[in-house]
Each structure stands twice: as structure tokens, then as C-alpha cells.
Amino acid sequence: MTEAPHEAGDEDLDVLARKVFSGPIAFLKSAPSLQFLPDMAAPEVAFAGRSNVGKSSLLNKLTNRTGLARTSNTPGRTQELNFFDVGAPLRFRLVDMPGYGFAKAPKDVVKKWRFLVNDYLRGRAALKRALVLVDARHGLKDVDREIMKMLDDAAVSYRLVLTKSDKVKASELAAVTAATEAEARKRPAAHPDVLATSSETGLGMEELRRAVLEAVMHA
Ligand code: GDP
């Protein structure tokens, strides 16, 4: 077996990541429907997940800020794509996708979510990768499988990321990681490895930053 060619090492990428994620990052705009999407001037990495999965906390931790993504106590309310500009030394965008799977969401809200997300995923050449967040305490649910299917169908590459890993025991984390990876490996557009993270302890944050940079650098 031959070894994979040596690319930019993890250490180089970590140095770049530190610069990028401590540099300028600014809210660009909210798009409640397709006509409000920004131009495709920079590659995009989108974050998706069930309401309350810890998406806002993860985006804030990832970017070393406290109030970039608003943590909401009304799950399922925001039906918008939120765009953030990352400015230097690499230029790209982080996209906060509307949360899904809120049990009490009215049918028309669910329908609107599906249209907005599908339209975005299918028509967006700038979208390089999606990160699908999954609560480590619960593992994959059918609503997660629905967005995975949408991503597979739209041929958007994605990676599953476990959140709130600090809330489960190491043995449970190993089990949920293995079960989630087993499903990821059956999916055409999914990365075979799952990332375990915690916004509380910072677990997995370096790997997550690397995953974001790799997606936009190989754009
Ligand atoms: P969102 O709805 O997906 O944006 O989720 P939030 O970021 O608002 O988080 C939902 C709840 O989970 C909040 O009470 C957070 O404090 C909590 N939370 C988020 N991430 C973590 C984590 O990594 N560990 C723990 N223990 N709690 C978390």
C-alpha cells in the first residue's frame, strides 16, 4: 500500500486556523427566502442541525466570540439562512442554517424550511461543505436522516459532528460515534469520520476548524 501524499500538515493548518478564526468575522445578511441570498463571491460552509442541538454555541466557540450566532430560546422560530463573512487571511463564509425538528413547529413552517433548504442546497455552487450537527446524547434521528438525504441528493459533501459530548460518558460517546459513523459510511456524500465536539470544554474544536478550512481551501 502506498502512503497518501503529504499535503499541508495539520500543524500548518492549525496555525492558519488560529489566524482565520481570531481575525475579522462579521454578520453579512439573513435570507428568509432565495431572493435574499448574497452573491456567491466566496466559498461557503453551512451548519445544519435540529433546534437546540447546540449550533449557535458551536458557531460562537468555533469563531472565539460570544454573540456571533444568537442562542435562541424559542426553538424552531428562525427560518432564515444567516451568512457570516470571514475576512482574513482566507476569505469564506459561514452559513447558519435554520434549525429543524422542533416537535411543535406548525406544518407550514416545516414546509417553508424544506423549500428554503432544498433550494439553497441545490442551487449553490459556492457551498463547499455542510456540517450536520447531531446531539451526542441522542444520536441520529429521522429528521437528521432527512437532511442527510437532501444533501446526498444535492451532491453536497457533508460531515456529521456530534455536539454536547461533555454530557455523555466516554463509553457512550464511543458507542454513539461508532453508530453514527456506520450510518455515515452508507451515505454517498458523507465524510466517513464523525467529529465529536463540545462547546463547553472545547473538545474537537481544532479538528472542526481544520474541517472548515479544508473545505474552503480545496474549493
Ligand atoms: P441551537 O438552538 O442549536 O442554536 O442551540 P444552542 O446553541 O442555543 O444550545 C442549546 C442549549 O444547549 C443551550 O442551553 C446551551 O447552553 C446548551 N449547549 C450547547 N452546546 C453545549 C455543549 O457543548 N455542552 C453543554 N453541556 N451544553 C451545551
PDB file of C-alpha atoms and ligand atoms in Angstrom:
ATOM      1  CA  MET A   1       0.000   0.000   0.000  1.00  0.00           C
ATOM      2  CA  THR A   2       1.312   3.470  -0.840  1.00  0.00           C
ATOM      3  CA  GLU A   3       1.006   6.312   1.597  1.00  0.00           C
ATOM      4  CA  ALA A   4      -1.151   9.342   0.860  1.00  0.00           C
ATOM      5  CA  PRO A   5       0.923  12.254  -0.467  1.00  0.00           C
ATOM      6  CA  HIS A   6       1.893  14.710   2.212  1.00  0.00           C
ATOM      7  CA  GLU A   7      -0.236  17.829   1.999  1.00  0.00           C
ATOM      8  CA  ALA A   8      -0.202  20.878   4.242  1.00  0.00           C
ATOM      9  CA  GLY A   9       0.383  19.316   7.668  1.00  0.00           C
ATOM     10  CA  ASP A  10      -2.134  19.519  10.478  1.00  0.00           C
ATOM     11  CA  GLU A  11       0.185  21.883  12.344  1.00  0.00           C
ATOM     12  CA  ASP A  12       0.327  24.366   9.456  1.00  0.00           C
ATOM     13  CA  LEU A  13      -3.433  24.180   9.179  1.00  0.00           C
ATOM     14  CA  ASP A  14      -3.821  24.773  12.926  1.00  0.00           C
ATOM     15  CA  VAL A  15      -1.669  27.917  12.695  1.00  0.00           C
ATOM     16  CA  LEU A  16      -3.746  29.182   9.775  1.00  0.00           C
ATOM     17  CA  ALA A  17      -6.964  28.277  11.613  1.00  0.00           C
ATOM     18  CA  ARG A  18      -5.909  30.272  14.651  1.00  0.00           C
ATOM     19  CA  LYS A  19      -5.332  33.329  12.442  1.00  0.00           C
ATOM     20  CA  VAL A  20      -8.537  32.913  10.491  1.00  0.00           C
ATOM     21  CA  PHE A  21     -10.842  32.317  13.446  1.00  0.00           C
ATOM     22  CA  SER A  22      -9.386  35.085  15.585  1.00  0.00           C
ATOM     23  CA  GLY A  23      -9.472  37.544  12.650  1.00  0.00           C
ATOM     24  CA  PRO A  24     -12.403  39.562  11.329  1.00  0.00           C
ATOM     25  CA  ILE A  25     -15.737  37.734  11.132  1.00  0.00           C
ATOM     26  CA  ALA A  26     -18.908  39.722  10.575  1.00  0.00           C
ATOM     27  CA  PHE A  27     -22.589  39.103  10.079  1.00  0.00           C
ATOM     28  CA  LEU A  28     -23.355  39.633   6.382  1.00  0.00           C
ATOM     29  CA  LYS A  29     -27.081  39.042   5.963  1.00  0.00           C
ATOM     30  CA  SER A  30     -30.144  36.943   6.708  1.00  0.00           C
ATOM     31  CA  ALA A  31     -32.005  35.254   3.894  1.00  0.00           C
ATOM     32  CA  PRO A  32     -35.600  34.244   4.722  1.00  0.00           C
ATOM     33  CA  SER A  33     -36.036  33.232   1.069  1.00  0.00           C
ATOM     34  CA  LEU A  34     -33.929  32.676  -2.018  1.00  0.00           C
ATOM     35  CA  GLN A  35     -34.258  36.188  -3.386  1.00  0.00           C
ATOM     36  CA  PHE A  36     -32.303  37.469  -0.373  1.00  0.00           C
ATOM     37  CA  LEU A  37     -29.285  35.205  -0.817  1.00  0.00           C
ATOM     38  CA  PRO A  38     -25.984  37.094  -1.102  1.00  0.00           C
ATOM     39  CA  ASP A  39     -23.822  36.909  -4.240  1.00  0.00           C
ATOM     40  CA  MET A  40     -21.536  33.886  -4.484  1.00  0.00           C
ATOM     41  CA  ALA A  41     -18.352  35.915  -4.020  1.00  0.00           C
ATOM     42  CA  ALA A  42     -16.757  33.466  -1.562  1.00  0.00           C
ATOM     43  CA  PRO A  43     -16.912  29.737  -0.766  1.00  0.00           C
ATOM     44  CA  GLU A  44     -19.417  28.731   1.904  1.00  0.00           C
ATOM     45  CA  VAL A  45     -19.543  26.164   4.695  1.00  0.00           C
ATOM     46  CA  ALA A  46     -23.006  25.609   6.151  1.00  0.00           C
ATOM     47  CA  PHE A  47     -24.023  24.389   9.620  1.00  0.00           C
ATOM     48  CA  ALA A  48     -27.247  22.432   9.982  1.00  0.00           C
ATOM     49  CA  GLY A  49     -28.898  20.668  12.886  1.00  0.00           C
ATOM     50  CA  ARG A  50     -32.005  20.138  14.959  1.00  0.00           C
ATOM     51  CA  SER A  51     -33.210  23.046  17.033  1.00  0.00           C
ATOM     52  CA  ASN A  52     -31.391  23.081  20.359  1.00  0.00           C
ATOM     53  CA  VAL A  53     -28.580  20.817  19.077  1.00  0.00           C
ATOM     54  CA  GLY A  54     -26.095  23.488  20.163  1.00  0.00           C
ATOM     55  CA  LYS A  55     -25.466  25.079  16.744  1.00  0.00           C
ATOM     56  CA  SER A  56     -25.239  28.692  17.940  1.00  0.00           C
ATOM     57  CA  SER A  57     -22.956  27.715  20.816  1.00  0.00           C
ATOM     58  CA  LEU A  58     -20.713  25.781  18.423  1.00  0.00           C
ATOM     59  CA  LEU A  59     -20.513  28.650  15.914  1.00  0.00           C
ATOM     60  CA  ASN A  60     -19.588  31.039  18.720  1.00  0.00           C
ATOM     61  CA  LYS A  61     -16.965  28.671  20.124  1.00  0.00           C
ATOM     62  CA  LEU A  62     -15.570  27.971  16.651  1.00  0.00           C
ATOM     63  CA  THR A  63     -15.099  31.680  15.998  1.00  0.00           C
ATOM     64  CA  ASN A  64     -13.899  32.541  19.523  1.00  0.00           C
ATOM     65  CA  ARG A  65     -16.714  35.001  20.066  1.00  0.00           C
ATOM     66  CA  THR A  66     -19.697  35.146  22.333  1.00  0.00           C
ATOM     67  CA  GLY A  67     -22.522  36.742  20.392  1.00  0.00           C
ATOM     68  CA  LEU A  68     -21.945  35.959  16.716  1.00  0.00           C
ATOM     69  CA  ALA A  69     -24.753  33.423  16.390  1.00  0.00           C
ATOM     70  CA  ARG A  70     -27.658  34.139  18.668  1.00  0.00           C
ATOM     71  CA  THR A  71     -28.565  31.314  21.024  1.00  0.00           C
ATOM     72  CA  SER A  72     -32.307  31.193  20.849  1.00  0.00           C
ATOM     73  CA  ASN A  73     -34.727  30.021  23.493  1.00  0.00           C
ATOM     74  CA  THR A  74     -37.574  29.711  21.005  1.00  0.00           C
ATOM     75  CA  PRO A  75     -36.539  26.623  19.065  1.00  0.00           C
ATOM     76  CA  GLY A  76     -37.838  26.351  15.534  1.00  0.00           C
ATOM     77  CA  ARG A  77     -38.625  30.031  15.262  1.00  0.00           C
ATOM     78  CA  THR A  78     -35.861  31.240  12.951  1.00  0.00           C
ATOM     79  CA  GLN A  79     -36.463  30.192   9.377  1.00  0.00           C
ATOM     80  CA  GLU A  80     -33.557  32.001   7.817  1.00  0.00           C
ATOM     81  CA  LEU A  81     -30.135  31.315   6.453  1.00  0.00           C
ATOM     82  CA  ASN A  82     -27.650  33.579   8.220  1.00  0.00           C
ATOM     83  CA  PHE A  83     -24.428  34.440   6.412  1.00  0.00           C
ATOM     84  CA  PHE A  84     -21.188  35.445   8.130  1.00  0.00           C
ATOM     85  CA  ASP A  85     -18.158  36.824   6.302  1.00  0.00           C
ATOM     86  CA  VAL A  86     -14.756  35.543   7.371  1.00  0.00           C
ATOM     87  CA  GLY A  87     -12.238  38.075   6.163  1.00  0.00           C
ATOM     88  CA  ALA A  88      -8.550  37.174   6.520  1.00  0.00           C
ATOM     89  CA  PRO A  89      -6.172  35.678   5.646  1.00  0.00           C
ATOM     90  CA  LEU A  90      -8.669  33.405   3.886  1.00  0.00           C
ATOM     91  CA  ARG A  91     -11.974  34.712   2.623  1.00  0.00           C
ATOM     92  CA  PHE A  92     -15.028  32.489   3.004  1.00  0.00           C
ATOM     93  CA  ARG A  93     -18.488  32.405   4.557  1.00  0.00           C
ATOM     94  CA  LEU A  94     -20.090  30.512   7.399  1.00  0.00           C
ATOM     95  CA  VAL A  95     -23.783  29.831   6.911  1.00  0.00           C
ATOM     96  CA  ASP A  96     -26.060  29.191   9.878  1.00  0.00           C
ATOM     97  CA  MET A  97     -28.962  27.169   8.509  1.00  0.00           C
ATOM     98  CA  PRO A  98     -32.391  27.242  10.170  1.00  0.00           C
ATOM     99  CA  GLY A  99     -32.824  24.568  12.840  1.00  0.00           C
ATOM    100  CA  TYR A 100     -35.238  21.720  12.200  1.00  0.00           C
ATOM    101  CA  GLY A 101     -37.135  19.020  14.010  1.00  0.00           C
ATOM    102  CA  PHE A 102     -38.938  21.188  16.518  1.00  0.00           C
ATOM    103  CA  ALA A 103     -41.823  18.963  17.644  1.00  0.00           C
ATOM    104  CA  LYS A 104     -44.343  21.768  17.903  1.00  0.00           C
ATOM    105  CA  ALA A 105     -43.492  23.524  14.627  1.00  0.00           C
ATOM    106  CA  PRO A 106     -46.633  24.158  12.560  1.00  0.00           C
ATOM    107  CA  LYS A 107     -46.831  22.291   9.238  1.00  0.00           C
ATOM    108  CA  ASP A 108     -46.391  25.430   7.113  1.00  0.00           C
ATOM    109  CA  VAL A 109     -43.159  26.247   8.996  1.00  0.00           C
ATOM    110  CA  VAL A 110     -41.799  22.764   8.262  1.00  0.00           C
ATOM    111  CA  LYS A 111     -42.817  23.133   4.611  1.00  0.00           C
ATOM    112  CA  LYS A 112     -41.149  26.537   4.354  1.00  0.00           C
ATOM    113  CA  TRP A 113     -37.973  25.117   5.920  1.00  0.00           C
ATOM    114  CA  ARG A 114     -37.911  22.263   3.421  1.00  0.00           C
ATOM    115  CA  PHE A 115     -38.329  24.578   0.415  1.00  0.00           C
ATOM    116  CA  LEU A 116     -35.749  27.085   1.612  1.00  0.00           C
ATOM    117  CA  VAL A 117     -33.132  24.472   2.474  1.00  0.00           C
ATOM    118  CA  ASN A 118     -33.691  22.394  -0.654  1.00  0.00           C
ATOM    119  CA  ASP A 119     -33.493  25.448  -2.919  1.00  0.00           C
ATOM    120  CA  TYR A 120     -30.322  26.612  -1.197  1.00  0.00           C
ATOM    121  CA  LEU A 121     -28.629  23.197  -1.320  1.00  0.00           C
ATOM    122  CA  ARG A 122     -29.488  22.555  -4.931  1.00  0.00           C
ATOM    123  CA  GLY A 123     -28.578  25.877  -6.444  1.00  0.00           C
ATOM    124  CA  ARG A 124     -25.486  26.913  -4.585  1.00  0.00           C
ATOM    125  CA  ALA A 125     -22.206  26.393  -6.402  1.00  0.00           C
ATOM    126  CA  ALA A 126     -20.438  28.364  -3.639  1.00  0.00           C
ATOM    127  CA  LEU A 127     -21.469  25.809  -0.995  1.00  0.00           C
ATOM    128  CA  LYS A 128     -18.439  23.582  -0.445  1.00  0.00           C
ATOM    129  CA  ARG A 129     -19.474  21.520   2.559  1.00  0.00           C
ATOM    130  CA  ALA A 130     -22.156  21.186   5.182  1.00  0.00           C
ATOM    131  CA  LEU A 131     -21.599  20.196   8.778  1.00  0.00           C
ATOM    132  CA  VAL A 132     -24.602  18.380  10.191  1.00  0.00           C
ATOM    133  CA  LEU A 133     -24.734  18.625  13.970  1.00  0.00           C
ATOM    134  CA  VAL A 134     -26.105  15.749  16.000  1.00  0.00           C
ATOM    135  CA  ASP A 135     -26.639  15.735  19.770  1.00  0.00           C
ATOM    136  CA  ALA A 136     -24.248  13.150  21.263  1.00  0.00           C
ATOM    137  CA  ARG A 137     -26.894  12.183  23.820  1.00  0.00           C
ATOM    138  CA  HIS A 138     -29.430  11.224  21.163  1.00  0.00           C
ATOM    139  CA  GLY A 139     -27.521  10.149  18.050  1.00  0.00           C
ATOM    140  CA  LEU A 140     -29.132  10.309  14.604  1.00  0.00           C
ATOM    141  CA  LYS A 141     -32.892  10.900  14.399  1.00  0.00           C
ATOM    142  CA  ASP A 142     -35.147  10.647  11.363  1.00  0.00           C
ATOM    143  CA  VAL A 143     -35.113  14.428  10.901  1.00  0.00           C
ATOM    144  CA  ASP A 144     -31.307  14.245  10.644  1.00  0.00           C
ATOM    145  CA  ARG A 145     -31.653  11.481   8.083  1.00  0.00           C
ATOM    146  CA  GLU A 146     -33.994  13.738   6.118  1.00  0.00           C
ATOM    147  CA  ILE A 147     -31.370  16.465   5.744  1.00  0.00           C
ATOM    148  CA  MET A 148     -28.701  13.848   5.023  1.00  0.00           C
ATOM    149  CA  LYS A 149     -30.882  12.622   2.175  1.00  0.00           C
ATOM    150  CA  MET A 150     -31.315  16.190   0.897  1.00  0.00           C
ATOM    151  CA  LEU A 151     -27.539  16.651   0.950  1.00  0.00           C
ATOM    152  CA  ASP A 152     -26.923  13.299  -0.748  1.00  0.00           C
ATOM    153  CA  ASP A 153     -29.491  14.140  -3.441  1.00  0.00           C
ATOM    154  CA  ALA A 154     -27.985  17.594  -3.988  1.00  0.00           C
ATOM    155  CA  ALA A 155     -24.460  16.071  -4.020  1.00  0.00           C
ATOM    156  CA  VAL A 156     -23.253  18.472  -1.332  1.00  0.00           C
ATOM    157  CA  SER A 157     -20.447  16.887   0.675  1.00  0.00           C
ATOM    158  CA  TYR A 158     -21.095  16.875   4.410  1.00  0.00           C
ATOM    159  CA  ARG A 159     -19.710  15.730   7.709  1.00  0.00           C
ATOM    160  CA  LEU A 160     -21.557  14.681  10.846  1.00  0.00           C
ATOM    161  CA  VAL A 161     -20.496  16.448  14.031  1.00  0.00           C
ATOM    162  CA  LEU A 162     -21.554  15.312  17.491  1.00  0.00           C
ATOM    163  CA  THR A 163     -22.333  18.167  19.883  1.00  0.00           C
ATOM    164  CA  LYS A 164     -22.521  18.348  23.704  1.00  0.00           C
ATOM    165  CA  SER A 165     -20.052  15.460  24.005  1.00  0.00           C
ATOM    166  CA  ASP A 166     -19.315  16.599  27.579  1.00  0.00           C
ATOM    167  CA  LYS A 167     -22.795  15.438  28.532  1.00  0.00           C
ATOM    168  CA  VAL A 168     -22.140  11.746  27.887  1.00  0.00           C
ATOM    169  CA  LYS A 169     -19.692   9.259  29.387  1.00  0.00           C
ATOM    170  CA  ALA A 170     -16.626   8.316  27.331  1.00  0.00           C
ATOM    171  CA  SER A 171     -18.055   4.827  26.695  1.00  0.00           C
ATOM    172  CA  GLU A 172     -21.356   6.279  25.465  1.00  0.00           C
ATOM    173  CA  LEU A 173     -19.512   8.762  23.256  1.00  0.00           C
ATOM    174  CA  ALA A 174     -17.525   5.913  21.702  1.00  0.00           C
ATOM    175  CA  ALA A 175     -20.744   3.972  21.057  1.00  0.00           C
ATOM    176  CA  VAL A 176     -22.663   6.896  19.531  1.00  0.00           C
ATOM    177  CA  THR A 177     -19.626   7.811  17.396  1.00  0.00           C
ATOM    178  CA  ALA A 178     -19.402   4.238  16.074  1.00  0.00           C
ATOM    179  CA  ALA A 179     -23.153   4.054  15.354  1.00  0.00           C
ATOM    180  CA  THR A 180     -23.128   7.442  13.617  1.00  0.00           C
ATOM    181  CA  GLU A 181     -20.061   6.537  11.544  1.00  0.00           C
ATOM    182  CA  ALA A 182     -21.697   3.273  10.490  1.00  0.00           C
ATOM    183  CA  GLU A 183     -24.580   5.285   9.018  1.00  0.00           C
ATOM    184  CA  ALA A 184     -22.303   7.941   7.509  1.00  0.00           C
ATOM    185  CA  ARG A 185     -20.378   5.261   5.653  1.00  0.00           C
ATOM    186  CA  LYS A 186     -23.516   4.178   3.823  1.00  0.00           C
ATOM    187  CA  ARG A 187     -24.180   7.686   2.549  1.00  0.00           C
ATOM    188  CA  PRO A 188     -22.764   8.801  -0.797  1.00  0.00           C
ATOM    189  CA  ALA A 189     -21.967  12.415   0.137  1.00  0.00           C
ATOM    190  CA  ALA A 190     -20.999  11.956   3.804  1.00  0.00           C
ATOM    191  CA  HIS A 191     -17.456  12.049   5.183  1.00  0.00           C
ATOM    192  CA  PRO A 192     -16.830   8.623   6.753  1.00  0.00           C
ATOM    193  CA  ASP A 193     -15.481  10.016  10.036  1.00  0.00           C
ATOM    194  CA  VAL A 194     -17.585  11.724  12.662  1.00  0.00           C
ATOM    195  CA  LEU A 195     -16.241  14.593  14.749  1.00  0.00           C
ATOM    196  CA  ALA A 196     -17.041  14.690  18.475  1.00  0.00           C
ATOM    197  CA  THR A 197     -17.225  18.231  19.891  1.00  0.00           C
ATOM    198  CA  SER A 198     -18.208  20.184  22.967  1.00  0.00           C
ATOM    199  CA  SER A 199     -18.711  23.939  23.116  1.00  0.00           C
ATOM    200  CA  GLU A 200     -18.431  23.608  26.872  1.00  0.00           C
ATOM    201  CA  THR A 201     -14.952  22.042  27.011  1.00  0.00           C
ATOM    202  CA  GLY A 202     -13.647  22.920  23.540  1.00  0.00           C
ATOM    203  CA  LEU A 203     -13.314  19.233  22.595  1.00  0.00           C
ATOM    204  CA  GLY A 204     -12.882  18.746  18.843  1.00  0.00           C
ATOM    205  CA  MET A 205     -12.672  22.458  18.072  1.00  0.00           C
ATOM    206  CA  GLU A 206      -9.271  22.287  16.359  1.00  0.00           C
ATOM    207  CA  GLU A 207     -10.475  19.419  14.171  1.00  0.00           C
ATOM    208  CA  LEU A 208     -13.653  21.314  13.335  1.00  0.00           C
ATOM    209  CA  ARG A 209     -11.678  24.416  12.339  1.00  0.00           C
ATOM    210  CA  ARG A 210      -9.460  22.227  10.174  1.00  0.00           C
ATOM    211  CA  ALA A 211     -12.520  20.629   8.549  1.00  0.00           C
ATOM    212  CA  VAL A 212     -13.871  24.093   7.687  1.00  0.00           C
ATOM    213  CA  LEU A 213     -10.557  25.271   6.241  1.00  0.00           C
ATOM    214  CA  GLU A 214     -10.030  22.101   4.239  1.00  0.00           C
ATOM    215  CA  ALA A 215     -13.463  22.548   2.677  1.00  0.00           C
ATOM    216  CA  VAL A 216     -12.837  26.130   1.567  1.00  0.00           C
ATOM    217  CA  MET A 217      -9.186  25.659   0.600  1.00  0.00           C
ATOM    218  CA  HIS A 218      -9.953  22.773  -1.721  1.00  0.00           C
ATOM    219  CA  ALA A 219     -12.800  24.752  -3.225  1.00  0.00           C
TER     220      ALA A 219
HETATM  221  P1  GDP B   1     -29.223  25.886  18.858  1.00  0.00           P
HETATM  222  O1  GDP B   1     -30.701  26.008  19.028  1.00  0.00           O
HETATM  223  O2  GDP B   1     -28.866  24.677  18.062  1.00  0.00           O
HETATM  224  O3  GDP B   1     -28.552  27.129  18.344  1.00  0.00           O
HETATM  225  O4  GDP B   1     -28.619  25.561  20.302  1.00  0.00           O
HETATM  226  P2  GDP B   1     -27.919  26.498  21.375  1.00  0.00           P
HETATM  227  O5  GDP B   1     -26.513  26.786  20.985  1.00  0.00           O
HETATM  228  O6  GDP B   1     -28.808  27.664  21.662  1.00  0.00           O
HETATM  229  O7  GDP B   1     -27.824  25.497  22.630  1.00  0.00           O
HETATM  230  C1  GDP B   1     -28.979  24.908  23.202  1.00  0.00           C
HETATM  231  C2  GDP B   1     -28.714  24.611  24.668  1.00  0.00           C
HETATM  232  O8  GDP B   1     -27.677  23.628  24.787  1.00  0.00           O
HETATM  233  C3  GDP B   1     -28.233  25.829  25.467  1.00  0.00           C
HETATM  234  O9  GDP B   1     -28.808  25.756  26.747  1.00  0.00           O
HETATM  235  C4  GDP B   1     -26.725  25.639  25.529  1.00  0.00           C
HETATM  236  O10 GDP B   1     -26.142  26.219  26.670  1.00  0.00           O
HETATM  237  C5  GDP B   1     -26.600  24.122  25.571  1.00  0.00           C
HETATM  238  N1  GDP B   1     -25.325  23.667  24.955  1.00  0.00           N
HETATM  239  C6  GDP B   1     -24.898  23.961  23.712  1.00  0.00           C
HETATM  240  N2  GDP B   1     -23.711  23.360  23.460  1.00  0.00           N
HETATM  241  C7  GDP B   1     -23.377  22.678  24.575  1.00  0.00           C
HETATM  242  C8  GDP B   1     -22.252  21.847  24.935  1.00  0.00           C
HETATM  243  O11 GDP B   1     -21.304  21.602  24.173  1.00  0.00           O
HETATM  244  N3  GDP B   1     -22.276  21.281  26.178  1.00  0.00           N
HETATM  245  C9  GDP B   1     -23.307  21.502  27.057  1.00  0.00           C
HETATM  246  N4  GDP B   1     -23.226  20.905  28.251  1.00  0.00           N
HETATM  247  N5  GDP B   1     -24.360  22.280  26.751  1.00  0.00           N
HETATM  248  C10 GDP B   1     -24.409  22.859  25.532  1.00  0.00           C
END
